[in-house]
Coordinates of C-alpha atoms and ligand atoms in Angstrom, one line a residue:
X12 CA 0.0 0.0 0.0
X13 CA 3.0 2.3 0.3
X14 CA 2.9 3.5 -3.3
X15 CA -0.9 4.2 -3.2
X16 CA -0.5 6.2 -0.1
X17 CA 2.3 8.3 -1.7
X18 CA 0.5 8.9 -5.0
X19 CA -2.8 9.8 -3.3
X20 CA -1.4 12.1 -0.7
X21 CA -4.0 14.9 -0.4
X22 CA -1.6 17.4 1.3
X23 CA 0.9 17.0 -1.6
X24 CA -1.8 17.3 -4.2
X25 CA -3.0 20.6 -2.6
X26 CA 0.5 21.9 -2.5
X27 CA 1.0 21.1 -6.2
X28 CA -2.4 22.7 -7.0
X29 CA -1.2 25.8 -5.3
X30 CA 1.9 25.8 -7.5
X31 CA -0.4 25.4 -10.6
X32 CA -2.5 28.4 -9.4
X33 CA 0.6 30.5 -8.8
X34 CA 2.1 29.7 -12.2
X35 CA -1.2 30.0 -14.0
X36 CA -1.8 33.5 -12.7
X37 CA -0.6 35.0 -16.0
X38 CA -3.9 36.4 -17.3
X39 CA -4.4 33.6 -19.7
X40 CA -6.6 30.6 -20.0
X41 CA -5.2 27.0 -20.2
X42 CA -7.2 24.1 -21.6
X43 CA -5.7 20.6 -21.5
X44 CA -7.0 17.3 -22.8
X45 CA -6.4 14.1 -20.9
X46 CA -6.3 11.5 -23.7
X47 CA -6.9 8.4 -21.6
X48 CA -10.0 7.1 -20.0
X49 CA -7.9 6.2 -17.0
X50 CA -7.0 9.8 -16.5
X51 CA -10.6 10.9 -17.0
X52 CA -11.6 8.4 -14.3
X53 CA -8.9 9.7 -11.9
X54 CA -9.8 13.3 -12.5
X55 CA -13.5 12.6 -11.7
X56 CA -12.8 10.2 -8.8
X57 CA -10.3 12.5 -7.0
X58 CA -12.1 15.8 -7.8
X59 CA -8.9 17.1 -9.4
X60 CA -10.8 19.8 -11.3
X61 CA -12.0 21.2 -8.0
X62 CA -8.3 21.8 -7.1
X63 CA -7.5 23.8 -10.2
X64 CA -7.9 27.5 -10.6
X65 CA -10.7 28.8 -12.8
X66 CA -8.3 29.5 -15.7
X67 CA -7.0 25.9 -15.9
X68 CA -9.5 23.5 -17.4
X69 CA -9.5 19.9 -18.5
X70 CA -11.4 18.4 -21.4
X71 CA -11.9 14.7 -21.9
X72 CA -10.4 12.8 -24.8
X73 CA -11.1 9.7 -26.8
X74 CA -8.8 7.3 -25.0
X75 CA -11.4 4.9 -23.6
X76 CA -11.3 1.8 -25.9
X77 CA -14.9 0.8 -25.1
X78 CA -16.2 4.2 -25.9
X79 CA -14.7 4.5 -29.4
X80 CA -15.8 1.1 -30.6
X81 CA -18.4 2.0 -33.3
X82 CA -21.9 0.5 -33.3
X83 CA -21.3 -1.3 -36.6
X84 CA -18.5 -3.4 -35.1
X85 CA -20.8 -4.4 -32.2
X86 CA -23.4 -5.4 -34.8
X87 CA -20.7 -7.6 -36.3
X88 CA -19.9 -9.2 -33.0
X89 CA -23.6 -9.9 -32.3
X90 CA -24.0 -11.5 -35.7
X91 CA -20.9 -13.6 -35.0
X92 CA -22.2 -14.6 -31.5
X93 CA -25.5 -15.7 -33.0
X94 CA -23.9 -18.3 -35.2
X95 CA -24.7 -21.7 -33.6
X96 CA -21.1 -22.9 -33.8
X97 CA -19.5 -19.8 -32.2
X98 CA -18.6 -18.9 -28.6
X99 CA -17.8 -15.2 -28.4
X100 CA -15.4 -14.3 -25.6
X101 CA -15.2 -10.7 -24.5
X102 CA -14.6 -8.3 -21.6
X103 CA -17.5 -7.4 -19.4
X104 CA -17.8 -3.7 -20.4
X105 CA -18.2 -4.5 -24.1
X106 CA -21.3 -6.6 -23.3
X107 CA -23.3 -3.4 -22.6
X108 CA -22.1 -1.1 -25.5
X109 CA -25.0 -0.1 -27.6
X110 CA -25.1 -1.4 -31.2
X111 CA -27.6 -0.3 -33.8
X112 CA -31.3 -0.3 -32.8
X113 CA -30.4 -0.5 -29.1
X114 CA -29.0 -4.1 -29.4
X115 CA -26.2 -5.2 -27.1
X116 CA -24.2 -8.4 -26.6
X117 CA -25.9 -8.7 -23.3
X118 CA -29.3 -8.9 -25.0
X119 CA -27.9 -11.3 -27.6
X120 CA -26.7 -13.5 -24.7
X121 CA -30.1 -13.4 -23.1
X122 CA -31.5 -14.4 -26.5
X123 CA -29.4 -17.5 -26.5
X124 CA -26.0 -16.6 -28.0
X125 CA -23.0 -18.2 -26.4
X126 CA -21.1 -15.2 -25.1
X127 CA -18.7 -15.6 -22.3
X128 CA -17.0 -12.9 -20.2
X129 CA -13.2 -13.3 -19.9
X130 CA -10.5 -11.4 -18.1
X131 CA -7.8 -11.9 -20.6
X132 CA -7.0 -13.3 -24.1
X133 CA -5.5 -16.3 -22.4
X134 CA -8.9 -17.2 -20.9
X135 CA -10.3 -17.4 -24.4
X136 CA -7.3 -19.5 -25.5
X137 CA -8.0 -21.9 -22.6
X138 CA -11.7 -22.2 -23.6
X139 CA -10.5 -23.0 -27.2
X140 CA -8.2 -25.8 -25.8
X141 CA -10.9 -27.3 -23.6
X142 CA -13.8 -27.1 -26.2
X143 CA -12.3 -28.2 -29.5
X144 CA -15.8 -28.6 -31.1
X145 CA -16.7 -25.0 -30.6
X146 CA -15.4 -22.0 -32.7
X147 CA -13.9 -19.7 -30.1
X148 CA -13.8 -16.0 -31.2
X149 CA -12.1 -13.4 -29.0
X150 CA -13.5 -9.9 -29.4
X151 CA -10.2 -7.9 -29.1
X152 CA -10.5 -4.2 -28.3
X153 CA -8.1 -1.7 -26.9
X154 CA -5.1 0.6 -27.6
X155 CA -1.5 -0.4 -27.8
X156 CA -1.6 -1.7 -24.2
X157 CA -3.8 -4.7 -24.9
X158 CA -2.5 -5.4 -28.4
X159 CA 0.6 -7.4 -27.4
X160 CA -1.3 -9.9 -25.3
X161 CA -3.6 -10.5 -28.3
X162 CA -0.6 -11.1 -30.5
X163 CA 0.9 -13.5 -27.9
X164 CA -2.4 -15.5 -27.8
X165 CA -2.5 -15.8 -31.6
X166 CA 1.1 -17.0 -31.7
X167 CA 0.4 -19.4 -28.8
X168 CA -2.6 -20.8 -30.7
X169 CA -0.4 -21.4 -33.8
X170 CA 2.2 -23.1 -31.7
X171 CA -0.4 -25.4 -30.1
X172 CA -2.0 -26.1 -33.4
X173 CA -5.4 -24.8 -32.3
X174 CA -7.8 -24.7 -35.2
X175 CA -10.9 -23.4 -33.4
X176 CA -9.5 -20.1 -32.1
X177 CA -9.8 -16.7 -33.9
X178 CA -9.7 -13.0 -33.1
X179 CA -12.2 -10.3 -34.1
X180 CA -9.7 -7.5 -34.1
X181 CA -10.7 -4.0 -33.1
X182 CA -7.3 -2.8 -31.8
X183 CA -6.7 1.0 -32.4
X184 CA -3.8 3.3 -32.2
X185 CA -3.2 6.4 -30.1
X186 CA -1.3 8.9 -32.3
X187 CA -3.8 9.0 -35.2
X188 CA -6.6 9.8 -32.6
X189 CA -4.5 12.7 -31.2
X190 CA -4.0 13.9 -34.8
X191 CA -7.8 13.6 -35.5
X192 CA -8.5 15.7 -32.4
X193 CA -6.1 18.4 -33.5
X194 CA -7.5 18.5 -37.1
X195 CA -11.1 18.1 -35.9
X196 CA -13.7 20.3 -37.7
X197 CA -15.8 22.6 -35.5
X198 CA -18.6 20.9 -33.6
X199 CA -22.3 21.9 -33.2
X200 CA -23.0 25.6 -33.5
X201 CA -19.4 26.1 -34.9
X202 CA -17.8 25.5 -31.5
X203 CA -14.1 24.7 -32.1
X204 CA -12.0 22.4 -29.9
X205 CA -9.3 24.3 -28.1
X206 CA -6.5 22.2 -26.7
X207 CA -3.3 23.8 -25.4
X208 CA -1.6 20.6 -24.5
X209 CA -2.2 16.9 -23.8
X210 CA -1.8 14.6 -20.8
X211 CA -0.4 11.6 -22.8
X212 CA -1.4 8.0 -22.2
X213 CA 0.0 6.1 -19.3
X214 CA -0.2 2.3 -20.0
X215 CA -0.1 2.8 -23.7
X216 CA 3.2 4.6 -23.4
X217 CA 4.7 1.7 -21.4
X218 CA 4.5 -0.2 -24.7
X219 CA 5.0 2.5 -27.3
X220 CA 7.4 4.8 -25.3
X221 CA 7.1 8.6 -25.7
X222 CA 8.7 8.8 -29.2
X223 CA 5.4 8.5 -31.2
X224 CA 4.3 11.9 -29.8
X225 CA 7.4 13.8 -30.8
X226 CA 6.2 14.5 -34.4
X227 CA 2.7 15.5 -33.3
X228 CA 4.0 17.9 -30.6
X229 CA 6.4 19.5 -33.1
X230 CA 3.9 19.7 -36.0
X231 CA 1.0 21.1 -34.0
X232 CA 3.1 23.0 -31.4
X233 CA 1.3 21.3 -28.5
X234 CA 3.1 20.1 -25.4
X235 CA 2.5 16.5 -24.3
X236 CA 3.2 15.2 -20.8
X237 CA 2.9 11.4 -20.4
X238 CA 1.6 10.8 -16.9
X239 CA 0.5 7.9 -14.6
X240 CA -3.1 7.3 -13.5
X241 CA -2.7 8.2 -9.8
X242 CA -4.0 11.6 -8.7
X243 CA -0.6 13.1 -8.0
X244 CA 0.6 12.0 -11.4
X245 CA -2.2 13.9 -13.0
X246 CA -1.8 17.1 -10.9
X247 CA 2.0 17.0 -11.5
X248 CA 1.4 16.6 -15.3
X249 CA -0.9 19.6 -15.3
X250 CA 1.8 21.6 -13.5
X251 CA 4.3 20.5 -16.1
X252 CA 2.0 21.5 -19.0
X253 CA 1.4 25.0 -17.4
X254 CA 5.2 25.4 -17.2
X255 CA 5.6 24.5 -20.9
X256 CA 2.9 26.9 -22.0
X257 CA 4.4 29.7 -19.9
X258 CA 7.8 29.0 -21.4
X259 CA 6.4 28.8 -24.9
X260 CA 7.6 25.2 -25.3
X261 CA 5.9 22.2 -27.0
X262 CA 8.0 19.3 -25.9
X263 CA 7.1 15.7 -25.0
X264 CA 7.9 15.2 -21.4
X265 CA 7.7 12.1 -19.3
X266 CA 6.1 12.4 -15.8
X267 CA 5.6 8.6 -15.6
X268 CA 9.3 7.8 -15.4
X269 CA 8.7 4.8 -13.1
X270 CA 7.3 2.8 -16.0
X271 CA 7.7 4.7 -19.3
X272 CA 10.8 5.2 -21.4
X273 CA 11.4 7.0 -24.7
X274 CA 11.7 3.7 -26.6
X275 CA 9.0 1.7 -24.8
X276 CA 8.8 -2.0 -24.6
X277 CA 10.7 -3.3 -27.7
X278 CA 9.7 -6.9 -27.2
X279 CA 6.0 -6.0 -27.1
X280 CA 6.4 -3.8 -30.1
X281 CA 8.0 -6.7 -32.0
X282 CA 5.2 -9.1 -31.1
X283 CA 2.6 -6.6 -32.4
X284 CA 4.6 -6.0 -35.6
X285 CA 4.9 -9.8 -36.2
X286 CA 1.1 -10.4 -36.1
X287 CA -0.6 -7.1 -37.0
X288 CA -0.5 -4.5 -39.8
X289 CA -2.2 -1.2 -40.2
X290 CA -5.7 -1.1 -41.7
X291 CA -6.0 1.6 -44.4
X292 CA -8.9 3.1 -42.4
X293 CA -11.1 2.4 -39.4
X294 CA -14.2 4.0 -38.0
X295 CA -14.0 5.4 -34.4
X296 CA -17.2 6.2 -32.6
X297 CA -17.3 10.0 -32.4
X298 CA -14.3 10.6 -34.6
X299 CA -15.4 8.9 -37.8
X300 CA -13.1 7.1 -40.3
X301 CA -9.4 7.7 -39.5
X302 CA -6.7 6.6 -41.8
X303 CA -4.1 4.1 -40.5
X304 CA -5.6 4.3 -37.0
X305 CA -6.2 0.6 -36.3
X306 CA -4.7 -2.9 -36.8
X307 CA -5.7 -6.1 -38.5
X308 CA -4.1 -9.5 -38.7
X309 CA -1.4 -10.0 -41.3
X310 CA -2.3 -12.5 -44.1
X311 CA 0.3 -14.9 -42.6
X312 CA -2.1 -15.2 -39.6
X313 CA -5.4 -15.2 -41.7
X314 CA -6.5 -18.5 -40.2
X315 CA -6.8 -16.8 -36.8
X316 CA -8.6 -13.7 -38.3
X317 CA -12.4 -14.0 -37.5
X318 CA -13.2 -11.4 -40.2
X319 CA -11.5 -13.6 -42.8
X320 CA -12.8 -16.8 -41.4
X321 CA -16.4 -15.8 -41.1
X322 CA -16.6 -13.3 -44.0
X323 CA -17.4 -10.2 -42.0
X324 CA -18.0 -7.0 -43.8
X325 CA -18.8 -4.1 -41.5
X326 CA -21.8 -2.0 -42.3
X327 CA -21.5 1.4 -40.5
X328 CA -24.4 2.0 -38.1
X329 CA -25.7 5.3 -36.7
X330 CA -25.6 6.1 -33.0
X331 CA -28.6 7.2 -31.0
X332 CA -29.1 10.7 -32.4
X333 CA -29.7 12.2 -29.0
X334 CA -26.4 10.8 -27.6
X335 CA -23.6 13.3 -27.4
X336 CA -20.8 10.8 -27.1
X337 CA -19.3 12.0 -30.4
X338 CA -18.9 15.6 -29.2
X339 CA -17.7 14.5 -25.8
X340 CA -15.1 12.2 -27.3
X341 CA -13.8 15.2 -29.3
X342 CA -13.6 17.4 -26.2
X343 CA -16.4 19.7 -27.5
X344 CA -18.9 19.0 -24.7
X345 CA -19.0 17.8 -21.1
X346 CA -21.2 14.8 -20.0
X347 CA -23.6 17.0 -18.1
X348 CA -24.3 19.0 -21.3
X349 CA -26.0 15.9 -22.8
X350 CA -29.8 16.1 -22.3
X351 CA -30.0 12.4 -21.6
X352 CA -27.3 12.4 -18.8
X353 CA -28.8 11.2 -15.6
X354 CA -32.3 11.1 -17.1
X355 CA -32.7 8.4 -19.7
X356 CA -29.0 7.5 -19.6
X357 CA -27.2 6.1 -16.6
X358 CA -24.8 3.2 -16.0
X359 CA -27.8 1.0 -15.5
X360 CA -29.4 2.0 -18.8
X361 CA -26.5 3.3 -21.0
X362 CA -27.7 5.0 -24.2
X363 CA -24.2 5.6 -25.5
X364 CA -20.8 4.0 -25.1
X365 CA -19.4 6.8 -22.8
X366 CA -21.8 5.6 -20.0
X367 CA -20.6 2.0 -20.1
X368 CA -17.0 1.7 -19.0
X369 CA -15.8 3.3 -15.7
X370 CA -13.2 5.0 -18.0
X371 CA -16.0 6.6 -20.1
X372 CA -16.4 10.3 -19.4
X373 CA -20.2 10.0 -18.8
X374 CA -19.9 7.0 -16.5
X375 CA -17.0 8.7 -14.5
X376 CA -19.0 11.9 -14.2
X377 CA -22.1 10.0 -13.2
X378 CA -20.2 8.1 -10.5
X379 CA -18.1 10.9 -9.0
X380 CA -19.1 14.3 -10.5
X381 CA -22.8 14.6 -10.6
X382 CA -22.9 15.5 -6.9
X383 CA -20.5 18.3 -7.5
X384 CA -22.8 19.6 -10.3
X385 CA -25.6 19.7 -7.8
X386 CA -23.4 21.3 -5.1
X387 CA -22.3 24.0 -7.6
X388 CA -25.9 24.6 -8.6
X389 CA -27.0 25.0 -5.0
X390 CA -24.2 27.4 -4.3
X391 CA -25.3 29.5 -7.3
X392 CA -28.9 29.4 -6.3
X393 CA -28.1 30.1 -2.6
X394 CA -30.0 27.0 -1.5
X395 CA -28.9 24.4 0.9
X396 CA -30.8 21.3 -0.2
Ligands
SF4_401 S1 -25.0 10.8 -21.1 FE1 -25.5 8.9 -22.3 S2 -26.5 9.6 -24.1 FE2 -25.5 11.4 -23.2 S3 -23.5 11.4 -24.2 FE3 -23.2 10.3 -22.4 S4 -23.5 8.2 -23.0 FE4 -24.4 9.4 -24.7

């Protein structure tokens, strides 16, 4: 528990927040985006925005893998799972992500599809070993953090001669999403996204290192600070970003030095490169089609590719038109600005993907932030109830 105590020390956080307030007292406004859902969760859970001065604000980014999975891909997963010979293995959160027409994997399971919740790719591999007469399909999602384990499972399946294991691959990449945010067109009513700097991904960067952000920081003149997911990591990263802006710098800095290096994990990178290649284009929920932003299995591994094996062709599907996930994932709106937030949409009845995973901006705000909204409203209205 020693580390958790240290990285969640309230007195140190307040001290650092005072430094942010001192350094940000320059008559300017600072707006930073935390890319990762893990950071979004930490910011909501620990009330980090409450510690910041009014001229330092955070906007949420698209780094929650469950949130950016488009409805059309969930439709594909449901179709796969409904095949009588298939057992679809997936993480719990994905079960509740809305597909088209309000369908979910959870509902498909209730309707008789064989869908099993797993904690890792290796769980799916074990099911394939023990049930050779079933077609075991692993629904793979996630950024560069979860891609190496998928690659390892595919290589293990080949070594073991497993003929009933395949992967429905939805792995996506971080740098193209950051680029998409920076090149994003204005949102509703012509509102433009303004991001002065990024808190860069934590776990992703343990695999990729910090190098992939160098080009983006230089091209768009935006500082990036890679930071851990503990509250002090996040507050420290904000302070580092404020310093960079004040000094007119746009460097890539590493706050998460206890795990991240510039080069990253070379072995994990090699495993990924051995099994996967870039897709020409991939749809992200909220961001649309992004070139070279996702991975697919190389043809050498086609026998483990569920898309190839089951002839999947994704048909894009529209989201619920009242759901604001798209604008929230681009940092243009906050969860409480969605009309459905807390009324028709809650973690019990998610209408959009951002309300599903604890890393989703809407779910995090529902769990930790909605009470603060109420408190702020009461203070404004001068009421005490
Ligand atoms: S509150 Fe629900 S409907 Fe609104 S943006 Fe969030 S997930 Fe979508």
